[in-house]
């Protein structure tokens, strides 16, 4: 993958520094994927719920709905912190910052019971946090996250860490419900233009691309701060509502990457960007934290075409990062990441395997790889700080226990089976 030349002065400015709590934001998202078997009597499954019901659920994670787009397959919600995708038989929710994502699970299981849906599989994961000491219960550590799921589902919680535990690692937890099956259901027989010539289980695997150390130019692209003249510092100038987000989508190359997709984008003030897109049964989502000291961007999709090296290269090219971490979660365990290789792109450790591929419970698997821009292309003091651990923070007190730290209800208990739509 080819990275553009970074400005050495800008790279030097990104060197690790001491930051206060108010200065930072946790870009890497927590993500929850929950798969269900829907009831024959309620085939619409989770799509029977509207924005009001999802807003109630999202309040438990401390985030809100900004906008919604839908097609025949999915309802996509842009959130104040990332995204929610609702299919009839699955819910994919990712939230950044210090959101309390796992706390939505009891409510989600109540909604499943009302919809007559049975849990097949639950997966929860995230890239290592940059500022773990700022996280709230139940996400202050991977062990605490696992303990929360064990309290709900018992000891059958699968835990996995891929990548170096003290570096750019990815933590994953999985639970298999009584309705779990060894292989995902096949797609409908009739394919549309987005499914032509794709594997029979297309859409069941999820590719995630996490990018850190974005170039100074890219960080500026996703900034928006008005000066005394009313124009923004990044040079966008006055724009009507929604136009700034569309300009960002076009300028970074995402619009060209997703021709024909239904795009919903959002520009945050003073900086930041989110985008959801839908194309047939496939979803795409991008989130950008452009603060130069801890910049981060993510791209995620269930479209199998994006595992191709040329498309991964185009995704990375939109953000010009110094470090790239890729994961592919395969529900049937048979698919894995290709061994991407380009002269300007190297593994973070020469002794590391090109691709890690590890099983995750009954049939599923996770593939993982981390790369960085070659040393002549980027400021490696920043790159190494990202790979070797969290950035330095001034002394920050560990968040105290929240009222929600009471033992979560077990799946199948009263809270999982009673109650209706909010």
Tab-separated table of C-alpha atoms in Angstrom:
chain	number	residue	atom	x	y	z
A	1	UNK	CA	0.000	0.000	0.000
A	2	UNK	CA	1.412	3.316	-1.043
A	3	UNK	CA	1.529	6.130	1.490
A	4	UNK	CA	2.109	9.738	0.399
A	5	UNK	CA	5.193	11.466	1.781
A	6	UNK	CA	4.517	13.073	5.142
A	7	UNK	CA	5.922	16.490	6.040
A	8	UNK	CA	8.862	15.804	8.452
A	9	UNK	CA	8.070	18.949	10.438
A	10	UNK	CA	4.440	17.881	10.825
A	11	UNK	CA	5.534	14.370	11.822
A	12	UNK	CA	7.868	15.790	14.461
A	13	UNK	CA	4.986	17.834	15.842
A	14	UNK	CA	3.085	14.616	16.428
A	15	UNK	CA	5.679	13.232	18.857
A	16	UNK	CA	4.258	11.870	22.147
A	17	UNK	CA	3.412	14.495	24.741
A	18	UNK	CA	1.751	14.741	28.126
A	19	UNK	CA	-1.965	15.380	27.743
A	20	UNK	CA	-4.706	16.183	30.213
A	21	UNK	CA	-8.085	14.473	30.397
A	22	UNK	CA	-9.777	17.389	28.653
A	23	UNK	CA	-7.316	17.234	25.742
A	24	UNK	CA	-8.011	13.689	24.560
A	25	UNK	CA	-10.676	11.569	22.910
A	26	UNK	CA	-10.718	7.780	22.524
A	27	UNK	CA	-11.105	7.191	18.788
A	28	UNK	CA	-10.916	3.358	18.659
A	29	UNK	CA	-14.459	2.035	18.894
A	30	UNK	CA	-16.008	-0.705	20.961
A	31	UNK	CA	-18.143	-2.910	18.718
A	32	UNK	CA	-21.017	-5.256	19.451
A	33	UNK	CA	-22.295	-7.704	16.811
A	34	UNK	CA	-25.341	-9.737	17.850
A	35	UNK	CA	-26.881	-12.347	15.561
A	36	UNK	CA	-30.349	-13.822	16.094
A	37	UNK	CA	-32.695	-16.372	14.598
A	38	UNK	CA	-35.904	-14.521	13.846
A	39	UNK	CA	-39.418	-15.822	14.433
A	40	UNK	CA	-41.481	-17.036	11.464
A	41	UNK	CA	-44.376	-14.992	12.838
A	42	UNK	CA	-42.245	-11.817	13.017
A	43	UNK	CA	-39.926	-11.941	9.987
A	44	UNK	CA	-39.088	-8.250	10.209
A	45	UNK	CA	-37.227	-9.028	13.424
A	46	UNK	CA	-35.380	-6.015	14.814
A	47	UNK	CA	-36.462	-3.766	11.971
A	48	UNK	CA	-39.901	-3.561	13.563
A	49	UNK	CA	-38.338	-1.160	16.070
A	50	UNK	CA	-38.072	2.506	15.185
A	51	UNK	CA	-35.786	5.327	16.231
A	52	UNK	CA	-37.578	5.887	19.541
A	53	UNK	CA	-36.866	2.339	20.739
A	54	UNK	CA	-33.242	2.503	19.625
A	55	UNK	CA	-32.801	5.908	21.267
A	56	UNK	CA	-33.896	4.401	24.565
A	57	UNK	CA	-31.384	1.581	24.168
A	58	UNK	CA	-28.588	3.935	23.119
A	59	UNK	CA	-29.085	6.115	26.176
A	60	UNK	CA	-27.656	3.205	28.184
A	61	UNK	CA	-24.415	3.587	26.210
A	62	UNK	CA	-24.459	7.390	26.606
A	63	UNK	CA	-24.946	8.248	22.935
A	64	UNK	CA	-27.730	9.590	20.719
A	65	UNK	CA	-29.056	9.305	17.155
A	66	UNK	CA	-28.073	12.059	14.724
A	67	UNK	CA	-29.594	10.749	11.496
A	68	UNK	CA	-30.996	7.648	9.779
A	69	UNK	CA	-30.917	6.057	6.324
A	70	UNK	CA	-32.559	2.789	5.271
A	71	UNK	CA	-32.783	0.400	2.344
A	72	UNK	CA	-34.506	-2.948	1.828
A	73	UNK	CA	-31.964	-4.737	4.033
A	74	UNK	CA	-30.906	-2.429	6.837
A	75	UNK	CA	-31.630	0.636	8.957
A	76	UNK	CA	-28.415	2.637	9.446
A	77	UNK	CA	-28.197	5.200	12.245
A	78	UNK	CA	-25.445	7.808	12.557
A	79	UNK	CA	-24.743	8.373	16.243
A	80	UNK	CA	-23.143	11.072	18.336
A	81	UNK	CA	-20.462	8.424	18.943
A	82	UNK	CA	-20.228	6.206	15.823
A	83	UNK	CA	-22.931	3.957	14.280
A	84	UNK	CA	-25.782	1.472	14.612
A	85	UNK	CA	-26.863	-0.962	11.869
A	86	UNK	CA	-30.108	-2.857	12.289
A	87	UNK	CA	-30.937	-5.870	10.120
A	88	UNK	CA	-33.893	-8.181	10.674
A	89	UNK	CA	-31.648	-10.817	12.255
A	90	UNK	CA	-28.637	-8.882	13.523
A	91	UNK	CA	-27.633	-5.689	15.284
A	92	UNK	CA	-24.194	-4.098	14.817
A	93	UNK	CA	-23.404	-1.266	17.192
A	94	UNK	CA	-20.084	0.551	17.551
A	95	UNK	CA	-19.365	3.434	19.878
A	96	UNK	CA	-16.224	5.470	20.545
A	97	UNK	CA	-15.039	7.634	23.417
A	98	UNK	CA	-15.941	6.503	26.937
A	99	UNK	CA	-19.338	5.091	25.988
A	100	UNK	CA	-20.671	2.154	28.023
A	101	UNK	CA	-21.593	-0.115	25.139
A	102	UNK	CA	-22.021	-3.400	27.012
A	103	UNK	CA	-24.721	-1.869	29.212
A	104	UNK	CA	-27.162	-2.001	26.272
A	105	UNK	CA	-27.230	-5.809	26.284
A	106	UNK	CA	-30.029	-6.408	28.830
A	107	UNK	CA	-32.305	-4.033	26.903
A	108	UNK	CA	-31.332	-5.571	23.563
A	109	UNK	CA	-32.258	-9.033	24.854
A	110	UNK	CA	-35.605	-7.687	26.048
A	111	UNK	CA	-36.247	-6.377	22.539
A	112	UNK	CA	-35.234	-9.764	21.109
A	113	UNK	CA	-37.699	-11.566	23.374
A	114	UNK	CA	-40.515	-9.239	22.312
A	115	UNK	CA	-39.619	-9.857	18.653
A	116	UNK	CA	-39.527	-13.630	19.193
A	117	UNK	CA	-35.834	-13.757	18.217
A	118	UNK	CA	-33.376	-16.284	19.660
A	119	UNK	CA	-29.723	-15.442	20.231
A	120	UNK	CA	-27.332	-17.218	17.851
A	121	UNK	CA	-24.062	-15.431	18.494
A	122	UNK	CA	-22.700	-12.352	20.197
A	123	UNK	CA	-19.292	-10.832	19.481
A	124	UNK	CA	-17.737	-7.853	21.205
A	125	UNK	CA	-14.323	-6.384	20.470
A	126	UNK	CA	-12.091	-3.377	20.018
A	127	UNK	CA	-8.582	-2.220	19.255
A	128	UNK	CA	-6.557	-1.581	22.417
A	129	UNK	CA	-7.524	1.697	23.999
A	130	UNK	CA	-5.113	4.625	23.824
A	131	UNK	CA	-6.388	6.030	27.127
A	132	UNK	CA	-7.632	2.977	29.058
A	133	UNK	CA	-7.602	4.799	32.403
A	134	UNK	CA	-10.440	7.027	31.161
A	135	UNK	CA	-12.836	4.194	30.358
A	136	UNK	CA	-15.908	3.606	32.524
A	137	UNK	CA	-17.450	0.429	33.893
A	138	UNK	CA	-17.676	-2.179	32.462
A	139	UNK	CA	-14.848	-1.365	30.004
A	140	UNK	CA	-11.946	-0.421	32.253
A	141	UNK	CA	-10.121	-3.608	31.242
A	142	UNK	CA	-10.561	-6.622	28.975
A	143	UNK	CA	-10.996	-8.763	32.092
A	144	UNK	CA	-13.794	-6.514	33.346
A	145	UNK	CA	-15.541	-6.696	29.958
A	146	UNK	CA	-15.321	-10.485	30.033
A	147	UNK	CA	-16.584	-10.605	33.619
A	148	UNK	CA	-19.641	-8.585	32.635
A	149	UNK	CA	-20.517	-11.061	29.877
A	150	UNK	CA	-19.852	-14.034	32.165
A	151	UNK	CA	-22.295	-12.549	34.691
A	152	UNK	CA	-24.941	-12.451	31.941
A	153	UNK	CA	-24.249	-15.665	30.040
A	154	UNK	CA	-22.196	-17.931	32.311
A	155	UNK	CA	-18.697	-19.284	31.788
A	156	UNK	CA	-19.136	-20.070	28.085
A	157	UNK	CA	-17.616	-16.738	27.047
A	158	UNK	CA	-14.765	-17.100	24.559
A	159	UNK	CA	-11.935	-14.580	24.976
A	160	UNK	CA	-9.272	-13.853	22.388
A	161	UNK	CA	-6.485	-11.323	21.915
A	162	UNK	CA	-4.752	-11.077	18.545
A	163	UNK	CA	-1.586	-9.114	18.049
A	164	UNK	CA	1.021	-8.234	20.693
A	165	UNK	CA	-0.601	-7.789	24.108
A	166	UNK	CA	1.554	-4.700	24.753
A	167	UNK	CA	1.057	-3.168	21.323
A	168	UNK	CA	-1.598	-2.765	18.599
A	169	UNK	CA	-3.646	-5.723	19.800
A	170	UNK	CA	-7.317	-6.468	19.220
A	171	UNK	CA	-9.466	-7.858	22.051
A	172	UNK	CA	-12.480	-10.047	21.194
A	173	UNK	CA	-15.166	-11.761	23.284
A	174	UNK	CA	-17.821	-14.149	21.958
A	175	UNK	CA	-20.929	-15.886	23.263
A	176	UNK	CA	-22.871	-18.599	21.447
A	177	UNK	CA	-26.574	-18.901	22.128
A	178	UNK	CA	-28.686	-22.024	22.110
A	179	UNK	CA	-29.811	-21.182	18.575
A	180	UNK	CA	-26.226	-21.031	17.283
A	181	UNK	CA	-25.436	-22.957	14.113
A	182	UNK	CA	-22.076	-24.111	12.798
A	183	UNK	CA	-22.423	-22.238	9.506
A	184	UNK	CA	-24.245	-18.995	8.650
A	185	UNK	CA	-27.370	-19.098	6.546
A	186	UNK	CA	-26.839	-18.672	2.780
A	187	UNK	CA	-27.935	-15.583	0.912
A	188	UNK	CA	-31.207	-15.539	-1.015
A	189	UNK	CA	-30.994	-17.185	-4.430
A	190	UNK	CA	-31.592	-13.958	-6.349
A	191	UNK	CA	-28.583	-11.642	-6.293
A	192	UNK	CA	-28.525	-7.955	-7.057
A	193	UNK	CA	-25.679	-6.019	-8.700
A	194	UNK	CA	-23.815	-5.704	-5.390
A	195	UNK	CA	-23.684	-9.503	-4.972
A	196	UNK	CA	-22.720	-10.678	-8.439
A	197	UNK	CA	-19.813	-13.140	-8.625
A	198	UNK	CA	-19.321	-13.167	-4.848
A	199	UNK	CA	-18.971	-16.142	-2.470
A	200	UNK	CA	-22.226	-17.819	-1.436
A	201	UNK	CA	-21.793	-16.586	2.147
A	202	UNK	CA	-20.985	-13.017	1.131
A	203	UNK	CA	-21.854	-10.477	3.785
A	204	UNK	CA	-21.280	-12.800	6.744
A	205	UNK	CA	-17.681	-11.681	7.392
A	206	UNK	CA	-16.632	-8.236	8.628
A	207	UNK	CA	-13.472	-6.392	7.621
A	208	UNK	CA	-12.192	-3.627	9.887
A	209	UNK	CA	-9.364	-1.227	9.084
A	210	UNK	CA	-8.076	0.841	12.027
A	211	UNK	CA	-5.680	3.645	11.104
A	212	UNK	CA	-3.565	5.788	13.419
A	213	UNK	CA	-1.102	8.619	12.981
A	214	UNK	CA	-2.954	10.306	10.117
A	215	UNK	CA	-1.019	12.825	8.055
A	216	UNK	CA	-1.250	16.471	9.083
A	217	UNK	CA	-3.022	17.234	5.796
A	218	UNK	CA	-5.713	14.631	6.465
A	219	UNK	CA	-6.195	15.860	10.035
A	220	UNK	CA	-6.739	19.382	8.684
A	221	UNK	CA	-9.235	18.076	6.119
A	222	UNK	CA	-11.547	16.826	8.887
A	223	UNK	CA	-11.270	19.946	11.042
A	224	UNK	CA	-13.778	22.749	11.279
A	225	UNK	CA	-13.094	25.797	13.401
A	226	UNK	CA	-14.360	29.271	12.557
A	227	UNK	CA	-12.010	32.235	12.667
A	228	UNK	CA	-12.885	35.930	13.187
A	229	UNK	CA	-13.836	36.290	9.514
A	230	UNK	CA	-16.452	33.554	9.750
A	231	UNK	CA	-14.406	31.161	7.612
A	232	UNK	CA	-13.116	27.964	9.091
A	233	UNK	CA	-9.425	27.526	9.787
A	234	UNK	CA	-9.150	24.540	7.438
A	235	UNK	CA	-10.208	26.782	4.546
A	236	UNK	CA	-13.614	25.300	3.794
A	237	UNK	CA	-15.377	28.659	3.915
A	238	UNK	CA	-19.059	29.173	4.722
A	239	UNK	CA	-21.137	26.160	3.691
A	240	UNK	CA	-24.831	25.333	4.111
A	241	UNK	CA	-25.915	22.589	6.489
A	242	UNK	CA	-24.693	19.184	5.345
A	243	UNK	CA	-22.443	20.553	2.623
A	244	UNK	CA	-19.288	20.391	4.758
A	245	UNK	CA	-19.752	16.675	5.405
A	246	UNK	CA	-20.350	16.038	1.705
A	247	UNK	CA	-17.220	18.033	0.861
A	248	UNK	CA	-15.181	15.914	3.281
A	249	UNK	CA	-16.595	12.700	1.823
A	250	UNK	CA	-15.632	13.788	-1.673
A	251	UNK	CA	-12.266	15.348	-0.835
A	252	UNK	CA	-10.872	12.320	1.005
A	253	UNK	CA	-11.916	9.915	-1.777
A	254	UNK	CA	-14.713	8.006	-0.035
A	255	UNK	CA	-17.364	9.098	-2.538
A	256	UNK	CA	-15.352	7.587	-5.406
A	257	UNK	CA	-14.731	4.454	-3.350
A	258	UNK	CA	-18.483	3.821	-2.896
A	259	UNK	CA	-20.189	4.727	-6.181
A	260	UNK	CA	-23.928	4.187	-6.111
A	261	UNK	CA	-24.069	3.623	-2.342
A	262	UNK	CA	-26.578	5.462	-0.144
A	263	UNK	CA	-24.246	7.719	1.895
A	264	UNK	CA	-25.092	9.475	5.146
A	265	UNK	CA	-22.237	11.671	6.416
A	266	UNK	CA	-21.734	14.095	9.279
A	267	UNK	CA	-19.111	16.755	10.101
A	268	UNK	CA	-18.643	17.543	13.791
A	269	UNK	CA	-17.553	20.875	15.267
A	270	UNK	CA	-14.803	21.750	15.909
A	271	UNK	CA	-13.515	18.576	14.230
A	272	UNK	CA	-14.394	14.970	13.455
A	273	UNK	CA	-16.325	13.043	10.846
A	274	UNK	CA	-18.647	10.036	10.578
A	275	UNK	CA	-20.184	8.267	7.592
A	276	UNK	CA	-22.561	5.366	7.061
A	277	UNK	CA	-23.315	3.899	3.644
A	278	UNK	CA	-25.603	1.146	2.388
A	279	UNK	CA	-25.503	-0.816	-0.869
A	280	UNK	CA	-27.811	-3.802	-1.111
A	281	UNK	CA	-27.085	-6.100	1.870
A	282	UNK	CA	-23.742	-4.415	2.563
A	283	UNK	CA	-22.939	-1.639	5.006
A	284	UNK	CA	-19.905	0.643	5.215
A	285	UNK	CA	-18.942	2.950	8.040
A	286	UNK	CA	-16.108	5.421	8.599
A	287	UNK	CA	-15.189	7.462	11.660
A	288	UNK	CA	-12.371	9.997	11.996
A	289	UNK	CA	-10.790	11.518	15.096
A	290	UNK	CA	-8.473	14.131	13.516
A	291	UNK	CA	-6.681	15.620	16.547
A	292	UNK	CA	-3.045	15.326	15.518
A	293	UNK	CA	-1.705	14.056	18.856
A	294	UNK	CA	-3.964	10.969	18.808
A	295	UNK	CA	-5.463	10.880	15.316
A	296	UNK	CA	-7.472	7.854	14.276
A	297	UNK	CA	-9.736	6.696	11.461
A	298	UNK	CA	-11.685	3.480	10.976
A	299	UNK	CA	-13.336	1.781	8.018
A	300	UNK	CA	-15.629	-1.224	8.367
A	301	UNK	CA	-17.725	-3.270	5.950
A	302	UNK	CA	-19.269	-6.678	5.363
A	303	UNK	CA	-18.670	-6.318	1.607
A	304	UNK	CA	-16.182	-9.097	0.690
A	305	UNK	CA	-14.825	-7.181	-2.290
A	306	UNK	CA	-12.996	-4.848	0.082
A	307	UNK	CA	-10.583	-7.587	1.136
A	308	UNK	CA	-8.882	-7.132	-2.261
A	309	UNK	CA	-5.478	-5.454	-1.988
A	310	UNK	CA	-6.352	-2.613	-4.351
A	311	UNK	CA	-9.453	-1.636	-2.371
A	312	UNK	CA	-7.647	-1.854	0.974
A	313	UNK	CA	-4.983	0.385	-0.547
A	314	UNK	CA	-7.614	2.901	-1.631
A	315	UNK	CA	-9.168	2.924	1.856
A	316	UNK	CA	-5.770	3.534	3.450
A	317	UNK	CA	-5.004	6.179	0.835
A	318	UNK	CA	-8.019	8.199	1.959
A	319	UNK	CA	-6.386	8.816	5.343
A	320	UNK	CA	-2.592	8.530	4.860
A	321	UNK	CA	-1.937	6.834	8.226
A	322	UNK	CA	1.321	5.766	9.810
A	323	UNK	CA	-0.084	2.559	11.331
A	324	UNK	CA	-2.773	0.267	9.907
A	325	UNK	CA	-4.385	-2.636	11.760
A	326	UNK	CA	-6.661	-4.969	9.789
A	327	UNK	CA	-9.001	-7.625	11.144
A	328	UNK	CA	-11.385	-9.991	9.393
A	329	UNK	CA	-13.981	-11.752	11.521
A	330	UNK	CA	-15.264	-14.842	9.720
A	331	UNK	CA	-18.437	-16.446	11.032
A	332	UNK	CA	-17.673	-19.822	9.479
A	333	UNK	CA	-13.928	-19.579	10.132
A	334	UNK	CA	-12.882	-20.377	6.559
A	335	UNK	CA	-11.963	-16.918	5.308
A	336	UNK	CA	-8.814	-15.045	6.259
A	337	UNK	CA	-6.972	-11.893	5.311
A	338	UNK	CA	-4.660	-12.065	2.288
A	339	UNK	CA	-0.953	-11.462	2.915
A	340	UNK	CA	-0.875	-7.845	1.767
A	341	UNK	CA	2.576	-6.671	0.764
A	342	UNK	CA	3.837	-3.406	-0.749
A	343	UNK	CA	7.270	-1.796	-0.696
A	344	UNK	CA	6.093	1.223	1.329
A	345	UNK	CA	4.208	-0.882	3.855
A	346	UNK	CA	5.924	-3.108	6.431
A	347	UNK	CA	4.904	-5.297	9.336
A	348	UNK	CA	5.332	-3.694	12.746
A	349	UNK	CA	7.677	-6.543	13.737
A	350	UNK	CA	9.671	-8.553	11.230
A	351	UNK	CA	9.456	-11.625	13.503
A	352	UNK	CA	5.653	-11.495	13.630
A	353	UNK	CA	3.608	-13.771	11.371
A	354	UNK	CA	2.322	-12.077	8.243
A	355	UNK	CA	-1.253	-12.864	9.278
A	356	UNK	CA	-2.529	-14.141	12.618
A	357	UNK	CA	-5.575	-16.384	12.271
A	358	UNK	CA	-7.182	-17.699	15.459
A	359	UNK	CA	-10.413	-19.592	16.163
A	360	UNK	CA	-13.137	-17.887	18.160
A	361	UNK	CA	-15.613	-20.330	19.628
A	362	UNK	CA	-17.705	-22.672	17.497
A	363	UNK	CA	-16.568	-22.230	13.905
A	364	UNK	CA	-15.744	-18.506	13.879
A	365	UNK	CA	-12.251	-17.072	13.513
A	366	UNK	CA	-10.393	-13.758	13.519
A	367	UNK	CA	-7.561	-12.799	11.155
A	368	UNK	CA	-5.273	-9.933	12.169
A	369	UNK	CA	-2.361	-7.980	10.726
A	370	UNK	CA	-0.679	-4.679	11.591
A	371	UNK	CA	1.510	-2.634	9.251
A	372	UNK	CA	3.229	0.730	9.376
A	373	UNK	CA	4.498	3.138	6.789
A	374	UNK	CA	8.175	2.652	5.979
A	375	UNK	CA	10.477	4.780	8.122
A	376	UNK	CA	11.427	7.085	5.281
A	377	UNK	CA	7.742	7.922	4.838
A	378	UNK	CA	6.587	8.886	8.323
A	379	UNK	CA	7.606	10.083	11.765
A	380	UNK	CA	8.203	6.849	13.597
A	381	UNK	CA	8.401	8.312	17.119
A	382	UNK	CA	4.631	8.729	16.855
A	383	UNK	CA	4.159	5.370	15.138
A	384	UNK	CA	6.046	3.512	17.812
A	385	UNK	CA	4.160	5.273	20.581
A	386	UNK	CA	0.913	4.008	19.069
A	387	UNK	CA	2.178	0.451	18.622
A	388	UNK	CA	3.959	0.097	21.945
A	389	UNK	CA	1.128	1.257	24.177
A	390	UNK	CA	-1.058	4.134	25.274
A	391	UNK	CA	0.017	7.764	24.932
A	392	UNK	CA	1.221	9.507	28.070
A	393	UNK	CA	-1.397	11.316	30.118
A	394	UNK	CA	-1.000	13.634	33.056
A	395	UNK	CA	-2.055	12.047	36.329
A	396	UNK	CA	-5.719	11.256	35.858
A	397	UNK	CA	-7.851	9.629	38.561
A	398	UNK	CA	-9.343	6.290	37.605
A	399	UNK	CA	-13.122	6.683	37.104
A	400	UNK	CA	-15.076	5.537	40.120
A	401	UNK	CA	-17.596	2.742	39.966
A	402	UNK	CA	-20.889	3.752	38.410
A	403	UNK	CA	-24.338	2.832	39.766
A	404	UNK	CA	-24.686	0.374	36.885
A	405	UNK	CA	-21.946	-1.832	38.371
A	406	UNK	CA	-24.526	-4.006	40.062
A	407	UNK	CA	-24.421	-7.552	38.748
A	408	UNK	CA	-26.004	-7.555	35.272
A	409	UNK	CA	-29.069	-9.750	34.762
A	410	UNK	CA	-28.426	-13.184	33.339
A	411	UNK	CA	-29.638	-13.934	29.841
A	412	UNK	CA	-32.894	-15.799	30.174
A	413	UNK	CA	-33.703	-14.111	33.478
A	414	UNK	CA	-36.517	-11.680	34.124
A	415	UNK	CA	-34.818	-8.712	32.513
A	416	UNK	CA	-34.084	-10.706	29.395
A	417	UNK	CA	-37.618	-11.926	28.862
A	418	UNK	CA	-39.953	-9.279	30.251
A	419	UNK	CA	-40.790	-5.812	29.052
A	420	UNK	CA	-41.783	-4.425	25.708
A	421	UNK	CA	-40.696	-1.745	23.299
A	422	UNK	CA	-39.905	1.610	24.917
